[in-house]
mmCIF file of C-alpha atoms in Angstrom:
data_model
loop_
_atom_site.group_PDB
_atom_site.id
_atom_site.type_symbol
_atom_site.label_atom_id
_atom_site.label_comp_id
_atom_site.label_asym_id
_atom_site.label_seq_id
_atom_site.Cartn_x
_atom_site.Cartn_y
_atom_site.Cartn_z
ATOM 1 C CA MET A 214 -1.556 -3.268 -0.752
ATOM 2 C CA ALA A 215 0.734 -1.105 -3.837
ATOM 3 C CA GLU A 216 3.304 1.504 -4.142
ATOM 4 C CA LYS A 217 4.573 3.787 -5.981
ATOM 5 C CA LYS A 218 6.542 6.626 -6.290
ATOM 6 C CA ILE A 219 5.276 9.573 -7.810
ATOM 7 C CA GLY A 220 7.276 12.749 -7.569
ATOM 8 C CA GLN A 221 8.926 13.577 -5.284
ATOM 9 C CA LYS A 222 6.739 10.845 -2.862
ATOM 10 C CA THR A 223 5.144 7.720 -2.550
ATOM 11 C CA PHE A 224 2.055 6.379 -2.283
ATOM 12 C CA LYS A 225 -0.203 3.417 -1.619
ATOM 13 C CA VAL A 226 -2.837 2.619 -2.373
ATOM 14 C CA GLU A 227 -4.778 -0.855 -0.351
ATOM 15 C CA PRO A 228 -8.147 -2.125 -0.877
ATOM 16 C CA MET A 229 -11.376 0.060 -0.213
ATOM 17 C CA LEU A 230 -14.237 -1.335 0.984
ATOM 18 C CA ALA A 231 -16.971 -3.422 -1.521
ATOM 19 C CA THR A 232 -19.461 -0.157 -1.091
ATOM 20 C CA GLU A 233 -16.542 2.618 -1.352
ATOM 21 C CA ALA A 234 -15.464 0.681 -4.033
ATOM 22 C CA ILE A 235 -19.035 0.353 -5.631
ATOM 23 C CA ARG A 236 -20.130 3.985 -4.628
ATOM 24 C CA LEU A 237 -16.412 5.479 -6.228
ATOM 25 C CA GLN A 238 -17.455 3.137 -9.936
ATOM 26 C CA ALA A 239 -20.252 4.590 -10.101
ATOM 27 C CA ARG A 240 -19.820 8.506 -10.596
ATOM 28 C CA LEU A 241 -16.606 7.300 -11.524
ATOM 29 C CA LEU A 242 -18.943 5.420 -14.898
ATOM 30 C CA LYS A 243 -20.991 8.727 -14.691
ATOM 31 C CA VAL A 244 -18.476 11.166 -15.704
ATOM 32 C CA VAL A 245 -16.692 8.541 -17.753
ATOM 33 C CA GLY A 246 -18.516 7.873 -19.443
ATOM 34 C CA PRO A 247 -17.650 10.338 -22.569
ATOM 35 C CA ALA A 248 -14.244 8.915 -22.739
ATOM 36 C CA LEU A 249 -14.365 5.504 -21.622
ATOM 37 C CA ASP A 250 -12.914 4.638 -24.533
ATOM 38 C CA LYS A 251 -9.570 5.376 -23.779
ATOM 39 C CA LEU A 252 -9.429 3.709 -19.651
ATOM 40 C CA PRO A 253 -7.919 0.753 -21.292
ATOM 41 C CA ALA A 254 -4.677 2.875 -22.979
ATOM 42 C CA ILE A 255 -4.805 4.063 -19.312
ATOM 43 C CA PHE A 256 -4.404 1.295 -18.308
ATOM 44 C CA GLY A 257 -2.927 -0.683 -20.674
ATOM 45 C CA GLY A 258 -0.206 1.996 -20.572
ATOM 46 C CA ARG A 259 0.093 1.022 -17.102
ATOM 47 C CA ARG A 260 0.103 -2.496 -17.205
ATOM 48 C CA ALA A 261 2.872 -2.607 -19.863
ATOM 49 C CA GLY A 262 4.914 -0.470 -17.705
ATOM 50 C CA ASP A 263 4.908 2.518 -20.327
ATOM 51 C CA GLU A 264 4.083 5.361 -18.384
ATOM 52 C CA ALA A 265 4.327 7.968 -20.993
ATOM 53 C CA VAL A 266 1.873 6.759 -23.331
ATOM 54 C CA SER A 267 -0.760 5.645 -19.677
ATOM 55 C CA ASN A 268 -0.371 9.537 -18.869
ATOM 56 C CA ALA A 269 -0.557 10.662 -22.751
ATOM 57 C CA ALA A 270 -3.999 9.140 -22.640
ATOM 58 C CA ALA A 271 -5.062 9.785 -18.660
ATOM 59 C CA ILE A 272 -4.359 13.665 -20.189
ATOM 60 C CA ALA A 273 -7.091 13.282 -23.079
ATOM 61 C CA ALA A 274 -9.198 11.258 -21.469
ATOM 62 C CA PHE A 275 -9.112 14.070 -18.019
ATOM 63 C CA THR A 276 -9.486 16.710 -20.793
ATOM 64 C CA GLU A 277 -11.946 15.550 -22.710
ATOM 65 C CA ILE A 278 -13.347 14.674 -19.316
ATOM 66 C CA PHE A 279 -13.353 18.224 -17.753
ATOM 67 C CA THR A 280 -14.337 19.968 -20.172
ATOM 68 C CA ARG A 281 -17.663 18.067 -20.519
ATOM 69 C CA ALA A 282 -18.421 17.833 -16.453
ATOM 70 C CA ASP A 283 -19.758 20.383 -13.748
ATOM 71 C CA PRO A 284 -16.324 21.132 -12.851
ATOM 72 C CA ASP A 285 -17.300 21.111 -8.788
ATOM 73 C CA GLU A 286 -18.691 17.574 -9.785
ATOM 74 C CA ILE A 287 -14.291 16.187 -11.299
ATOM 75 C CA MET A 288 -12.210 18.296 -8.666
ATOM 76 C CA GLY A 289 -14.922 16.769 -5.988
ATOM 77 C CA LEU A 290 -14.094 13.332 -8.209
ATOM 78 C CA VAL A 291 -10.850 13.156 -8.908
ATOM 79 C CA ARG A 292 -9.663 14.813 -4.452
ATOM 80 C CA ASP A 293 -11.867 11.535 -3.145
ATOM 81 C CA ILE A 294 -9.942 9.184 -5.371
ATOM 82 C CA CYS A 295 -6.441 11.032 -5.131
ATOM 83 C CA GLU A 296 -7.191 10.851 -1.784
ATOM 84 C CA VAL A 297 -8.168 6.836 -1.734
ATOM 85 C CA ALA A 298 -3.904 7.046 -0.729
ATOM 86 C CA MET A 299 -1.783 7.281 1.393
ATOM 87 C CA VAL A 300 1.355 8.700 1.824
ATOM 88 C CA LYS A 301 5.185 8.155 2.673
ATOM 89 C CA ARG A 302 5.993 11.250 4.902
ATOM 90 C CA PRO A 303 8.873 12.190 6.028
ATOM 91 C CA SER A 304 8.457 10.587 9.533
ATOM 92 C CA GLY A 305 7.786 6.514 7.314
ATOM 93 C CA ALA A 306 5.001 6.316 8.201
ATOM 94 C CA TYR A 307 1.895 6.823 5.876
ATOM 95 C CA ASP A 308 -0.975 8.918 5.663
ATOM 96 C CA GLU A 309 -4.032 9.415 4.263
ATOM 97 C CA VAL A 310 -4.303 11.961 1.279
ATOM 98 C CA SER A 311 -5.169 14.844 2.612
ATOM 99 C CA PHE A 312 -6.007 16.241 -1.735
ATOM 100 C CA ASP A 313 -4.504 20.101 -0.984
ATOM 101 C CA GLY A 314 -2.318 20.283 1.184
ATOM 102 C CA ASP A 315 -0.606 17.041 -0.729
ATOM 103 C CA PHE A 316 -0.985 18.523 -4.374
ATOM 104 C CA THR A 317 -0.982 22.359 -4.227
ATOM 105 C CA GLY A 318 2.010 23.644 -5.799
ATOM 106 C CA ASN A 319 2.463 19.756 -6.644
ATOM 107 C CA LEU A 320 0.163 19.555 -8.897
ATOM 108 C CA GLY A 321 1.828 17.539 -12.025
ATOM 109 C CA GLU A 322 1.352 14.422 -9.047
ATOM 110 C CA ILE A 323 -2.765 14.452 -9.153
ATOM 111 C CA ILE A 324 -3.027 13.291 -12.985
ATOM 112 C CA PRO A 325 -1.189 9.999 -12.406
ATOM 113 C CA VAL A 326 -2.756 9.788 -8.446
ATOM 114 C CA ALA A 327 -5.535 9.548 -9.879
ATOM 115 C CA VAL A 328 -4.791 6.945 -12.627
ATOM 116 C CA PHE A 329 -2.730 4.458 -9.992
ATOM 117 C CA VAL A 330 -5.899 4.695 -7.956
ATOM 118 C CA LEU A 331 -8.329 3.378 -10.213
ATOM 119 C CA GLN A 332 -5.784 1.510 -11.426
ATOM 120 C CA GLU A 333 -4.994 -0.327 -8.353
ATOM 121 C CA GLN A 334 -8.675 -0.236 -7.338
ATOM 122 C CA PHE A 335 -10.926 -0.931 -10.982
ATOM 123 C CA GLY A 336 -7.934 -2.265 -13.256
ATOM 124 C CA ASP A 337 -9.966 -6.227 -13.043
ATOM 125 C CA PHE A 338 -13.058 -4.374 -13.400
ATOM 126 C CA PHE A 339 -12.130 -2.056 -16.858
ATOM 127 C CA GLY A 340 -9.798 -5.134 -18.044
ATOM 128 C CA ALA A 341 -12.627 -7.163 -17.902
ATOM 129 C CA ALA A 342 -15.656 -4.435 -19.820
ATOM 130 C CA LEU A 343 -13.136 -3.338 -22.432
ATOM 131 C CA ALA A 344 -10.533 -5.526 -23.420
ATOM 132 C CA SER A 345 -12.274 -6.624 -26.263
ATOM 133 C CA GLY A 346 -12.270 -2.912 -27.041
ATOM 134 C CA SER A 347 -16.134 -3.594 -26.184
ATOM 135 C CA ARG A 348 -17.468 -0.297 -24.286
ATOM 136 C CA LYS A 349 -20.020 -2.555 -23.030
ATOM 137 C CA ILE A 350 -19.815 -3.902 -18.570
ATOM 138 C CA PRO A 351 -19.812 -7.181 -18.018
ATOM 139 C CA ALA A 352 -23.209 -8.253 -17.335
ATOM 140 C CA GLY A 353 -24.304 -7.946 -14.125
ATOM 141 C CA ALA A 354 -21.321 -5.193 -12.934
ATOM 142 C CA HIS A 355 -23.418 -2.866 -12.964
#
């Protein structure tokens, strides 16, 4: 379990069920295809603690993806990624993220939360796939 403060809220991510993780990963790879080469910068900056670099790479990647993909498909994917996380409520209890409830008026938190979720859920997978700068997915991983 990983926690991260983003904006004024604390988010937490726990491992997804394998079937749900594979489904989300397949959707992500389908949509991210054109920007796959930006993932090392996104995750590399996050691992190194340089969130500015990671966020800049994420914004560039999402911009490229947004210009090429169906808006409804993107919205659904980003919503589903963010809703993997849980958010700490004022009571101290964690609840599932409600995309519209938690991000309306806080749109700047969407990309950092999505990157946090992706890093925690798939960082090892994408790190192995892209460690050498290769765009190829390791054998047996697809």
